[in-house]
Short mmCIF file of C-alpha atoms in Angstrom, two decimals:
data_model
loop_
_atom_site.label_atom_id
_atom_site.label_comp_id
_atom_site.label_asym_id
_atom_site.label_seq_id
_atom_site.Cartn_x
_atom_site.Cartn_y
_atom_site.Cartn_z
CA MET A 1 67.72 94.77 64.99
CA ASP A 2 66.58 98.10 63.60
CA ALA A 3 68.31 97.36 60.30
CA LEU A 4 66.86 93.83 60.20
CA LEU A 5 63.28 95.05 60.60
CA ALA A 6 63.71 97.93 58.13
CA GLN A 7 65.21 95.57 55.56
CA ALA A 8 62.50 92.95 56.15
CA ARG A 9 59.88 95.63 55.63
CA MET A 10 61.52 96.62 52.36
CA GLU A 11 61.63 92.97 51.27
CA LEU A 12 57.95 92.62 52.05
CA THR A 13 56.99 95.82 50.22
CA LEU A 14 58.93 94.84 47.11
CA THR A 15 57.57 91.28 47.15
CA LEU A 16 54.01 92.54 47.19
CA ARG A 17 54.87 94.85 44.28
CA ARG A 18 55.65 91.90 42.03
CA ALA A 19 52.23 90.93 40.73
CA GLU A 20 53.34 87.57 39.32
CA GLY A 21 55.04 86.71 42.60
CA VAL A 22 51.91 87.47 44.58
CA LEU A 23 49.86 85.41 42.12
CA ILE A 24 51.98 82.29 42.41
CA THR A 25 52.59 82.55 46.16
CA MET A 26 49.28 83.80 47.46
CA ILE A 27 46.57 83.10 44.92
CA VAL A 28 47.41 79.77 43.28
CA PRO A 29 47.22 77.67 46.50
CA ILE A 30 43.89 79.24 47.41
CA VAL A 31 42.42 78.71 43.94
CA LEU A 32 43.65 75.11 43.84
CA LEU A 33 42.24 74.43 47.31
CA ILE A 34 38.82 75.76 46.40
CA PHE A 35 38.80 74.09 43.00
CA PHE A 36 39.80 70.59 44.12
CA ALA A 37 37.70 70.74 47.29
CA SER A 38 34.68 71.75 45.23
CA ILE A 39 35.03 68.94 42.67
CA GLY A 40 35.70 66.57 45.55
CA LEU A 41 39.15 65.28 44.63
CA LYS A 42 39.87 62.59 47.20
CA PRO A 43 42.45 59.83 47.06
CA GLU A 44 41.54 56.58 48.82
CA GLY A 45 42.18 56.56 52.53
CA TYR A 46 40.97 60.08 53.23
CA GLU A 47 37.56 60.71 54.73
CA ARG A 48 37.04 64.13 53.16
CA PRO A 49 38.81 65.95 50.31
CA ILE A 50 39.82 68.83 52.58
CA ASP A 51 41.79 66.52 54.89
CA PHE A 52 44.00 65.61 51.96
CA LEU A 53 44.00 68.99 50.22
CA LEU A 54 44.71 71.45 53.01
CA PRO A 55 48.12 70.03 54.05
CA GLY A 56 49.13 69.90 50.38
CA MET A 57 48.17 73.50 49.81
CA LEU A 58 49.96 74.60 52.99
CA ALA A 59 53.02 72.86 51.61
CA LEU A 60 52.53 74.54 48.23
CA ALA A 61 52.28 77.97 49.82
CA VAL A 62 55.50 77.53 51.81
CA MET A 63 57.23 76.01 48.80
CA SER A 64 56.30 78.74 46.34
CA SER A 65 57.25 81.61 48.64
CA GLY A 66 60.78 80.27 49.04
CA LEU A 67 61.45 78.35 45.86
CA VAL A 68 59.79 80.79 43.45
CA SER A 69 59.19 84.23 44.93
CA LEU A 70 62.33 84.55 47.06
CA SER A 71 64.61 82.99 44.46
CA ILE A 72 63.47 85.13 41.53
CA ARG A 73 63.53 88.35 43.51
CA THR A 74 66.97 87.64 44.92
CA ALA A 75 68.34 86.59 41.53
CA TYR A 76 67.24 89.85 39.93
CA GLU A 77 68.58 91.87 42.85
CA ARG A 78 71.89 90.20 42.24
CA SER A 79 71.85 90.94 38.52
CA TYR A 80 70.83 94.59 39.14
CA GLY A 81 73.76 94.99 41.54
CA VAL A 82 71.49 95.63 44.53
CA LEU A 83 73.16 92.92 46.61
CA LYS A 84 76.55 94.39 45.73
CA ARG A 85 75.43 97.90 46.67
CA LEU A 86 74.01 96.74 50.01
CA GLY A 87 77.37 95.06 50.60
CA SER A 88 79.03 98.45 50.97
CA THR A 89 76.56 99.59 53.65
CA PRO A 90 76.82 98.49 57.29
CA LEU A 91 73.96 96.02 56.67
CA SER A 92 75.64 92.67 57.23
CA ARG A 93 75.02 89.72 54.96
CA PRO A 94 73.55 87.54 57.70
CA THR A 95 71.15 90.39 58.49
CA LEU A 96 70.19 90.68 54.82
CA ILE A 97 69.51 86.94 54.56
CA GLY A 98 67.67 87.08 57.90
CA ALA A 99 65.46 89.89 56.60
CA LYS A 100 64.65 87.90 53.47
CA VAL A 101 63.71 84.84 55.50
CA LEU A 102 61.67 86.95 57.92
CA ALA A 103 59.70 88.53 55.07
CA THR A 104 59.17 85.10 53.53
CA VAL A 105 57.88 83.68 56.81
CA LEU A 106 55.48 86.61 57.28
CA ILE A 107 54.01 86.03 53.83
CA GLN A 108 53.71 82.34 54.61
CA LEU A 109 51.89 83.09 57.86
CA VAL A 110 49.32 85.24 56.06
CA GLU A 111 48.86 82.51 53.48
CA ILE A 112 48.53 79.78 56.12
CA VAL A 113 45.89 81.78 57.97
CA LEU A 114 43.97 82.37 54.75
CA LEU A 115 44.11 78.70 53.72
CA ILE A 116 43.07 77.42 57.14
CA GLY A 117 40.29 80.02 57.29
CA ILE A 118 38.89 78.99 53.92
CA ALA A 119 39.19 75.29 54.79
CA SER A 120 37.40 75.81 58.13
CA VAL A 121 34.66 78.12 56.98
CA GLY A 122 34.05 76.64 53.55
CA TYR A 123 34.73 72.96 54.04
CA GLY A 124 34.29 72.27 57.72
CA TRP A 125 37.95 71.50 58.43
CA ARG A 126 38.77 71.35 62.16
CA PRO A 127 42.25 71.43 63.63
CA SER A 128 43.32 68.04 64.89
CA GLY A 129 46.53 66.13 65.22
CA SER A 130 49.83 67.38 66.50
CA LEU A 131 50.34 71.11 66.07
CA ALA A 132 53.87 70.88 67.35
CA GLY A 133 54.70 68.24 64.74
CA ALA A 134 53.10 70.33 61.99
CA LEU A 135 55.05 73.37 63.13
CA LEU A 136 58.29 71.42 63.01
CA ALA A 137 57.46 70.31 59.48
CA LEU A 138 56.64 73.90 58.47
CA VAL A 139 59.94 75.19 59.82
CA LEU A 140 61.92 72.49 58.05
CA GLY A 141 59.95 73.06 54.85
CA THR A 142 60.64 76.78 54.99
CA VAL A 143 64.36 76.15 55.39
CA VAL A 144 64.48 73.63 52.54
CA PHE A 145 62.68 75.73 49.97
CA ALA A 146 64.21 79.08 50.99
CA GLY A 147 67.58 77.31 50.83
CA LEU A 148 66.91 75.89 47.38
CA GLY A 149 65.67 79.31 46.25
CA LEU A 150 68.79 81.09 47.49
CA LEU A 151 70.97 78.34 46.00
CA MET A 152 69.57 79.08 42.53
CA ALA A 153 69.55 82.86 43.02
CA GLY A 154 73.17 83.01 44.10
CA ALA A 155 74.65 80.73 41.49
CA LEU A 156 72.62 81.08 38.29
CA ARG A 157 71.75 83.93 35.97
CA ALA A 158 68.48 85.66 36.81
CA GLU A 159 66.75 84.39 33.67
CA THR A 160 67.87 80.82 34.39
CA THR A 161 66.66 81.08 37.97
CA LEU A 162 63.29 82.33 36.74
CA ALA A 163 62.87 79.40 34.36
CA LEU A 164 64.20 76.74 36.72
CA ALA A 165 62.15 77.95 39.68
CA ASN A 166 58.97 77.73 37.66
CA ALA A 167 59.90 74.33 36.25
CA LEU A 168 60.63 72.93 39.73
CA TYR A 169 57.42 74.45 41.02
CA LEU A 170 55.40 72.60 38.38
CA LEU A 171 57.34 69.38 38.91
CA PHE A 172 56.83 69.45 42.67
CA LEU A 173 53.19 70.47 42.29
CA LEU A 174 52.32 67.56 40.00
CA LEU A 175 54.74 64.80 40.99
CA GLY A 176 55.74 65.90 44.46
CA GLY A 177 52.71 64.86 46.47
CA ILE A 178 51.01 68.25 46.54
CA VAL A 179 47.80 67.60 44.59
CA TRP A 180 48.08 63.84 44.35
CA PRO A 181 49.70 61.32 46.68
CA VAL A 182 52.97 59.93 45.38
CA GLU A 183 52.02 56.38 46.30
CA ARG A 184 49.26 56.59 43.70
CA LEU A 185 51.61 57.66 40.91
CA PRO A 186 52.63 55.00 38.34
CA GLY A 187 55.13 52.57 39.92
CA LEU A 188 58.14 53.84 38.01
CA LEU A 189 57.62 57.37 39.28
CA SER A 190 56.54 56.77 42.82
CA LEU A 191 59.92 55.91 44.33
CA PRO A 192 61.92 58.91 43.10
CA ALA A 193 58.89 61.11 43.71
CA ARG A 194 58.85 59.94 47.30
CA LEU A 195 62.29 61.45 47.84
CA LEU A 196 61.35 64.90 46.57
CA PRO A 197 61.32 67.53 49.31
CA SER A 198 57.76 68.50 48.46
CA SER A 199 56.54 64.91 48.93
CA ALA A 200 58.18 64.61 52.31
CA PHE A 201 56.88 68.04 53.28
CA ALA A 202 53.26 67.48 52.23
CA ASP A 203 53.25 63.98 53.71
CA ALA A 204 54.66 65.24 57.01
CA LEU A 205 51.89 67.83 57.19
CA ARG A 206 49.22 65.26 56.34
CA GLN A 207 50.46 62.88 59.00
CA THR A 208 50.83 65.46 61.74
CA LEU A 209 47.48 67.10 60.96
CA GLY A 210 45.66 63.77 60.56
CA ALA A 211 43.17 62.34 63.05
CA GLN A 212 45.72 59.89 64.42
CA PRO A 213 48.90 61.93 64.32
CA ALA A 214 52.21 60.18 64.08
CA LEU A 215 55.61 61.83 64.04
CA PRO A 216 56.70 61.25 60.43
CA TRP A 217 60.33 60.40 61.05
CA LEU A 218 61.18 59.45 57.51
CA ASP A 219 59.68 62.64 56.08
CA LEU A 220 61.46 64.82 58.61
CA LEU A 221 64.70 63.02 57.87
CA ILE A 222 64.30 63.59 54.13
CA LEU A 223 63.53 67.27 54.77
CA ALA A 224 66.52 67.61 57.08
CA GLY A 225 68.71 66.04 54.40
CA TRP A 226 67.52 68.48 51.76
CA SER A 227 67.97 71.40 54.22
CA VAL A 228 71.59 70.54 54.86
CA LEU A 229 72.25 70.00 51.16
CA ALA A 230 70.65 73.30 50.15
CA ILE A 231 72.36 75.36 52.84
CA VAL A 232 75.80 73.87 52.34
CA LEU A 233 75.64 74.25 48.56
CA ALA A 234 74.13 77.73 48.75
CA SER A 235 76.74 79.01 51.20
CA ARG A 236 79.51 77.62 49.01
CA THR A 237 78.24 78.84 45.67
CA PHE A 238 76.46 82.08 46.49
CA ARG A 239 77.96 85.02 44.58
CA TRP A 240 76.90 88.50 45.60
CA GLU A 241 77.69 90.09 42.22
CA MET B 1 106.06 111.40 54.90
CA ALA B 2 102.64 112.91 55.44
CA SER B 3 100.91 111.88 58.63
CA ALA B 4 98.17 109.28 58.40
CA ALA B 5 95.61 111.74 59.77
CA ALA B 6 96.09 114.03 56.77
CA GLU B 7 95.51 111.19 54.34
CA ALA B 8 92.12 109.71 53.55
CA ILE B 9 93.51 107.04 51.23
CA ARG B 10 96.94 105.54 50.77
CA VAL B 11 97.65 103.11 47.96
CA GLU B 12 101.09 101.56 47.69
CA HIS B 13 102.32 99.33 44.87
CA LEU B 14 98.82 97.98 44.31
CA VAL B 15 98.54 95.01 41.95
CA LYS B 16 95.42 93.20 40.79
CA ALA B 17 95.33 90.62 38.00
CA TYR B 18 92.50 88.78 36.33
CA GLY B 19 93.40 85.62 34.48
CA GLY B 20 97.11 86.49 34.49
CA LYS B 21 96.51 89.97 33.06
CA ARG B 22 97.39 92.85 35.36
CA VAL B 23 94.53 95.35 35.36
CA VAL B 24 96.15 97.33 38.19
CA ASP B 25 99.90 97.38 37.87
CA ASP B 26 102.06 98.77 40.69
CA LEU B 27 99.79 101.71 41.37
CA SER B 28 100.66 104.15 44.16
CA PHE B 29 98.95 107.37 45.17
CA SER B 30 97.40 108.98 48.21
CA VAL B 31 94.35 111.15 48.66
CA ARG B 32 94.43 114.02 51.16
CA ARG B 33 91.57 114.64 53.48
CA GLY B 34 89.12 117.20 52.17
CA GLU B 35 90.11 117.09 48.52
CA ILE B 36 88.30 115.95 45.40
CA PHE B 37 90.57 113.45 43.73
CA ALA B 38 89.87 112.16 40.23
CA LEU B 39 91.06 108.93 38.67
CA LEU B 40 90.98 109.70 34.96
CA GLY B 41 91.43 107.14 32.24
CA PRO B 42 89.73 105.26 29.42
CA ASN B 43 87.42 102.31 30.02
CA GLY B 44 89.45 99.32 31.08
CA ALA B 45 92.24 101.43 32.59
CA GLY B 46 91.75 99.83 36.02
CA LYS B 47 89.86 102.69 37.68
CA THR B 48 86.86 100.69 38.85
CA THR B 49 89.01 97.79 40.02
CA THR B 50 91.10 100.18 42.11
CA VAL B 51 88.05 101.81 43.64
CA GLU B 52 86.46 98.44 44.39
CA ILE B 53 89.59 97.34 46.22
CA LEU B 54 89.40 100.50 48.33
CA GLU B 55 85.69 99.87 48.99
CA GLY B 56 86.53 96.37 50.23
CA TYR B 57 84.88 94.45 47.40
CA ARG B 58 88.10 92.90 46.13
CA GLN B 59 91.28 91.59 47.62
CA PRO B 60 94.49 93.02 46.16
CA ASP B 61 97.01 90.58 44.69
CA GLY B 62 99.88 92.75 45.83
CA GLY B 63 100.66 96.01 47.59
CA THR B 64 98.76 97.65 50.40
CA VAL B 65 95.83 100.00 50.72
CA GLN B 66 94.64 102.05 53.67
CA VAL B 67 91.32 103.87 53.78
CA LEU B 68 90.78 106.33 56.64
CA GLY B 69 93.66 104.56 58.29
CA LEU B 70 91.84 101.22 58.12
CA ASP B 71 92.16 98.01 56.13
CA PRO B 72 89.13 97.78 53.81
CA ARG B 73 88.76 94.01 54.29
CA ARG B 74 89.80 93.49 57.90
CA ASP B 75 88.08 96.60 59.27
CA ALA B 76 85.11 96.41 56.90
CA ALA B 77 82.40 96.81 59.55
CA GLU B 78 83.90 100.02 60.95
CA LEU B 79 84.81 101.43 57.55
CA LYS B 80 81.32 100.93 56.08
CA GLN B 81 79.92 103.33 58.68
CA ARG B 82 82.30 106.04 57.47
CA ILE B 83 82.30 105.75 53.67
CA GLY B 84 79.66 106.36 51.03
CA VAL B 85 79.64 104.43 47.79
CA MET B 86 78.13 105.17 44.40
CA LEU B 87 78.60 102.25 42.04
CA GLN B 88 79.04 102.62 38.31
CA ASN B 89 75.84 100.74 37.55
CA GLY B 90 72.60 101.13 39.46
CA GLY B 91 72.53 98.84 42.43
CA ILE B 92 69.05 100.04 43.33
CA TYR B 93 65.78 98.08 43.45
CA PRO B 94 63.86 98.82 40.20
CA THR B 95 60.50 99.21 41.93
CA VAL B 96 61.61 101.21 44.96
CA THR B 97 60.86 104.93 45.26
CA PRO B 98 63.58 107.45 46.22
CA ILE B 99 62.07 108.23 49.62
CA GLU B 100 61.65 104.53 50.46
CA LEU B 101 65.26 103.77 49.57
CA LEU B 102 66.65 106.65 51.64
CA ARG B 103 64.44 105.76 54.60
CA LEU B 104 65.75 102.21 54.43
CA PHE B 105 69.36 103.41 54.34
CA ARG B 106 68.72 105.62 57.36
CA HIS B 107 68.39 102.45 59.44
CA PHE B 108 71.84 101.19 58.42
CA TYR B 109 73.92 103.99 59.93
CA ARG B 110 74.83 105.15 63.44
CA ASP B 111 74.37 108.81 62.61
CA PRO B 112 72.22 109.07 59.48
CA GLU B 113 71.19 112.03 57.38
CA ASP B 114 67.59 113.12 57.05
CA PRO B 115 66.14 111.44 53.91
CA GLU B 116 64.01 114.45 53.02
CA ALA B 117 67.01 116.77 53.22
CA MET B 118 68.97 114.46 50.92
CA LEU B 119 66.13 114.46 48.38
CA ASP B 120 66.24 118.25 48.41
CA LEU B 121 70.01 118.27 48.07
CA VAL B 122 69.98 116.19 44.87
CA GLY B 123 66.83 117.80 43.49
CA LEU B 124 64.55 114.76 43.64
CA ARG B 125 61.86 116.21 45.88
CA ASP B 126 59.30 116.17 43.07
CA SER B 127 60.14 112.55 42.19
CA ALA B 128 60.16 111.23 45.76
CA ARG B 129 57.39 108.74 45.02
CA VAL B 130 58.31 107.72 41.49
CA ARG B 131 59.68 104.20 41.09
CA TYR B 132 63.36 103.96 40.32
CA ARG B 133 62.95 102.45 36.87
CA GLN B 134 60.68 105.32 35.85
CA LEU B 135 63.30 107.94 36.74
CA SER B 136 65.52 109.40 34.02
CA GLY B 137 69.13 108.22 33.83
CA GLY B 138 70.30 111.42 35.50
CA GLN B 139 67.73 111.16 38.28
CA GLN B 140 68.77 107.56 38.92
CA ARG B 141 72.40 108.64 39.32
CA ARG B 142 71.40 111.44 41.67
CA LEU B 143 69.41 109.02 43.82
CA ALA B 144 72.49 106.82 43.99
CA LEU B 145 74.44 109.87 45.15
CA ALA B 146 71.86 110.68 47.82
CA ALA B 147 71.97 107.07 49.05
CA ALA B 148 75.76 107.26 49.24
CA LEU B 149 75.45 110.32 51.50
CA MET B 150 72.93 108.80 53.94
CA GLY B 151 75.57 107.74 56.47
CA LYS B 152 77.22 111.21 56.66
CA PRO B 153 80.39 109.70 55.20
CA GLU B 154 83.85 111.18 55.69
CA LEU B 155 84.90 109.72 52.36
CA LEU B 156 82.79 109.35 49.25
CA PHE B 157 83.55 107.00 46.34
CA LEU B 158 81.91 108.05 43.09
CA ASP B 159 82.39 105.70 40.14
CA GLU B 160 81.54 107.58 36.94
CA PRO B 161 79.04 109.80 38.79
CA THR B 162 77.68 111.76 35.83
CA THR B 163 77.43 109.06 33.17
CA ALA B 164 73.98 109.09 31.53
CA MET B 165 73.37 112.67 32.64
CA ASP B 166 72.42 115.52 30.35
CA PRO B 167 74.60 118.66 30.65
CA GLN B 168 72.18 120.36 33.02
CA ALA B 169 72.06 117.42 35.43
CA ARG B 170 75.83 117.11 35.18
CA HIS B 171 76.38 120.72 36.24
CA LEU B 172 73.89 120.29 39.06
CA THR B 173 75.79 117.22 40.26
CA TRP B 174 79.14 118.99 40.04
CA ASN B 175 77.73 121.77 42.20
CA ILE B 176 76.52 119.24 44.75
CA ILE B 177 79.93 117.57 44.87
CA ARG B 178 81.70 120.92 45.27
CA GLY B 179 79.29 121.69 48.09
CA LEU B 180 80.29 118.45 49.79
CA ARG B 181 83.91 119.52 49.73
CA GLU B 182 82.89 122.69 51.57
CA ARG B 183 81.55 120.43 54.32
CA GLY B 184 84.93 118.75 54.57
CA LEU B 185 84.16 115.53 52.72
CA THR B 186 86.88 113.75 50.81
CA VAL B 187 85.80 112.57 47.37
CA LEU B 188 87.45 109.97 45.17
CA LEU B 189 85.81 109.89 41.77
CA THR B 190 86.55 108.04 38.57
CA THR B 191 85.73 109.57 35.25
CA HIS B 192 86.52 109.40 31.60
CA PHE B 193 85.24 112.94 31.05
CA MET B 194 88.10 115.39 30.73
CA GLU B 195 85.83 118.27 31.58
CA GLU B 196 84.69 116.60 34.77
CA ALA B 197 88.22 116.07 36.02
CA GLU B 198 89.28 119.56 34.94
CA ARG B 199 86.37 121.42 36.56
CA LEU B 200 85.80 119.34 39.66
CA ALA B 201 89.00 117.80 40.90
CA ASP B 202 91.68 119.31 43.11
CA ARG B 203 94.08 116.71 41.79
CA VAL B 204 93.91 114.33 38.87
CA ALA B 205 95.60 110.96 38.53
CA ILE B 206 95.81 109.83 34.92
CA ILE B 207 95.67 106.05 34.70
CA ASP B 208 96.24 103.85 31.69
CA HIS B 209 96.63 100.07 31.60
CA GLY B 210 96.53 100.00 35.39
CA ARG B 211 99.53 102.32 35.75
CA LEU B 212 99.81 105.84 37.04
CA ILE B 213 100.82 108.14 34.16
CA ALA B 214 100.62 111.49 35.90
CA LEU B 215 99.33 112.99 39.14
CA GLU B 216 98.93 116.75 39.44
CA GLU B 217 96.48 119.55 39.87
CA PRO B 218 94.56 119.87 36.61
CA GLN B 219 95.94 123.39 35.98
CA VAL B 220 99.49 122.16 36.42
CA LEU B 221 98.93 119.23 34.11
CA THR B 222 97.55 121.38 31.34
CA GLN B 223 100.08 124.17 31.72
CA ALA B 224 103.12 122.02 31.97
CA ASN B 225 103.86 122.51 28.31
CA GLY B 226 103.01 126.17 28.18
CA GLU B 227 100.85 127.82 25.59
CA GLU B 228 99.63 126.69 22.25
CA VAL B 229 98.42 128.40 19.11
CA GLN B 230 95.82 126.37 17.32
CA PHE B 231 94.23 126.97 13.93
CA SER B 232 92.52 125.30 11.01
CA ALA B 233 93.84 125.55 7.47
CA PRO B 234 93.98 123.34 4.35
CA PRO B 235 95.50 119.97 5.27
CA GLY B 236 99.06 119.12 4.37
CA LEU B 237 100.93 122.28 5.40
CA ASP B 238 104.58 121.60 6.17
CA CYS B 239 104.88 121.29 9.95
CA ALA B 240 108.65 121.74 9.73
CA THR B 241 108.10 125.17 8.18
CA LEU B 242 105.68 126.11 10.97
CA ALA B 243 108.06 124.86 13.64
CA ALA B 244 110.80 127.00 12.06
CA LEU B 245 108.92 130.23 12.85
CA PRO B 246 111.16 132.15 15.30
CA SER B 247 108.84 131.90 18.32
CA ALA B 248 107.61 128.34 17.66
CA GLN B 249 108.88 125.42 19.74
CA SER B 250 107.20 122.63 17.81
CA ALA B 251 104.32 122.14 15.39
CA ARG B 252 102.03 119.24 14.64
CA GLU B 253 98.88 118.36 12.73
CA PRO B 254 96.91 116.06 15.10
CA ARG B 255 94.01 115.85 12.64
CA PRO B 256 94.14 116.76 8.93
CA GLY B 257 93.70 120.50 8.65
CA CYS B 258 94.13 121.13 12.38
CA TYR B 259 97.44 122.58 13.51
CA VAL B 260 98.96 123.12 16.93
CA ILE B 261 102.11 125.14 17.49
CA ALA B 262 103.67 125.17 20.93
CA THR B 263 105.29 128.37 22.09
CA ALA B 264 106.49 130.30 25.10
CA ARG B 265 105.67 133.66 23.43
CA PRO B 266 102.20 133.40 21.93
CA ALA B 267 101.86 137.11 21.02
CA ASP B 268 105.07 137.05 18.95
CA LEU B 269 104.09 133.79 17.34
CA LEU B 270 100.72 135.20 16.26
CA VAL B 271 102.45 138.02 14.37
CA GLU B 272 104.90 135.62 12.72
CA LEU B 273 102.17 133.14 11.85
CA THR B 274 99.77 135.66 10.32
CA THR B 275 102.59 137.28 8.36
CA TRP B 276 103.66 133.91 7.03
CA ALA B 277 100.07 133.02 6.15
CA ARG B 278 99.56 136.33 4.23
CA ASP B 279 102.82 135.87 2.32
CA HIS B 280 101.89 132.32 1.32
CA GLY B 281 98.18 132.94 0.64
CA VAL B 282 97.06 130.55 3.37
CA LEU B 283 93.69 131.24 5.01
CA LEU B 284 93.77 130.67 8.78
CA ASN B 285 90.47 129.67 10.45
CA GLU B 286 89.55 129.33 14.11
CA LEU B 287 92.82 130.81 15.20
CA ARG B 288 93.13 130.73 18.95
CA VAL B 289 95.64 130.80 21.76
CA GLY B 290 95.13 128.43 24.66
CA HIS B 291 96.52 126.03 27.15
CA GLU B 292 97.03 122.49 26.24
CA SER B 293 93.76 120.72 27.04
CA LEU B 294 93.68 117.71 29.32
CA GLU B 295 92.79 115.74 26.22
CA ASP B 296 96.08 116.83 24.64
CA VAL B 297 97.92 115.98 27.85
CA PHE B 298 96.44 112.52 27.80
CA LEU B 299 97.41 112.01 24.17
CA ARG B 300 100.92 113.26 24.83
CA LEU B 301 101.41 111.07 27.91
CA THR B 302 99.85 107.84 26.71
CA GLY B 303 100.25 108.06 22.96
CA HIS B 304 96.60 107.39 22.32
CA GLU B 305 93.35 109.29 22.56
CA LEU B 306 90.95 109.03 25.44
CA ARG B 307 87.80 107.42 24.16
CA GLU B 308 84.57 107.05 26.03
#
C-alpha cells in the first residue's frame, strides 16, 4: 500500500511535469467546451449546447488521459529502461500498473470537477439523470482507454506510440462522437464510427446524464468489448524492456 | 565444497543462447560473501547477459544459478529485497530529481536507507534538486548507484558502473565501492576497464565469447608469467636474438617498435640487454621492468586485444 501510494505520487508528479501532456489532457477539453458552448454548437435534439457538449468533453478528458498521456509516458519509460529498473525492486508489476491507473484517475477527477464547474457556473448546466449510470460509463471508459494506452506503450516503439496516440486522439475527437454526434456524420462513416469506443463512451454519458436517463446497454456492451480486447491484448504483448 | 552460507552467488554450467548463438557458454563460477568480484571482458562477451540472469531478468537455457541461496526467478520477491541493481543504461526517469527518486525507492524496501545519507555518500548533495537529464554522465551513474543501495542490499550488481565517468568521478566511485566492502557487502561488477578490475576487485573472472577464460586474484593473474622488461627501439629488431640473451625466456614485438622480454631475473637481463644495445648501436627508450599487465594477460589468454 505504501509503495502503491508513493509510486502513484511519483506518476502524478512526472505527469504534471510534461507540459504537452498537461495541455492535451487538462486544457484542450476545457478550451473546446468553452469555445463550442460560446458559439452555440448544438446538434438537433438537444435543448442547449452544454447538454450535448459536457458529456463529450468529459469523455475527451478521460480518453486523453489514458490514450495519450499514460501511453506516451509509459512508452518512454520503457524505452529509457525505467520499467526494467523498477522490475528489479520489490515494487510488483501489478502495483506499478495500479499506481499508473490511480494517478490517471486522480487527474481525470480533477478534470471532471473543472469541466462540471465551468459548465454549471458559465452555462447553467445542472446535474440530472442517473449518476450511477454515468459513473459506470466513466469506469468502463477509463479501463478502455488506459488499456489501449498501455497496449500501445508495451508493444510499440516510443516514437510510434507518440504518433499513433495523437492520431487516434484526433480520429476519436472528430469522428468518434466527441464534438459531433456520429448519427449526423455522412452515411458511409456513421456505422463504423458508431462502433468506436469514444462514440459509445460519449453516447453513454449523454444518455445517462440526459433529462430522461436510460441505461445505454449497447454503449456499455461496446465499451465492455473494447475493455476486454485491450486488456487481453495488452497483457499478452506488453514487454517491459 | 564450500558451504552455501559462504557463497553469495553460485553459477554452474550456465548456458544462454539468442537465435541459436550461445552468448553464455557453459559458464561456472561462484562469488564469496563479502568480496568484490569482477566479470571482465570485451563488449559482447556475455557479461551483461550473465548478470541479468542472476538478477532474475532472464531465464537460463541450461545450468543452474543460485543467488544468496535463492532461485532468482522462483524466489524473486524475497531476493529483490536483498539485492541492489545498477543497470548498464540509465533506467531512471529523465525529469526526476535525485532526492525524489531516492525517496520513492525508500518506500519499496522493508528496511530502507536514509535518502539524504545516500546523496551524501555518492556526492550528489548539491545536485539533489537537479533533474536527472541535466546531471552529468558521472552524476547520473552515481545516482543509479545510490538507488541501488536504498534497500541496504547484501549483494550489489554493478553493470559497467563507471562508464561515462571522468577520472575523478571514477576514483570517487571506486572509493565508495571499496567502502561498501568494508560494510560487508558483496559486489559483482562487470567492466571492460582493466584498471577497474585491477584496482577494485578481489577476484577477476575473464570472460570471452561467453566462456570463462581465467579466474584469479588480479595480482595472481598478472604475476603468473613473472616479470617483463619492456622498451621502445627502432622497429624490426630480431626477436630471436633478444630471446637468446642468457636471462631472457622469450621476446616479442606486440606493436612495431615496442618490445617485451619475459624473464625470471630482470636485473641480469637489464645488464645483458643494455650491453647488447651498446655493442649494436641500438638506442633503448622507455626501458622499464614490470609485471605483465592485465591487458597483456587478456591478449595472451584470448589471442585478441580487449577493446572498449
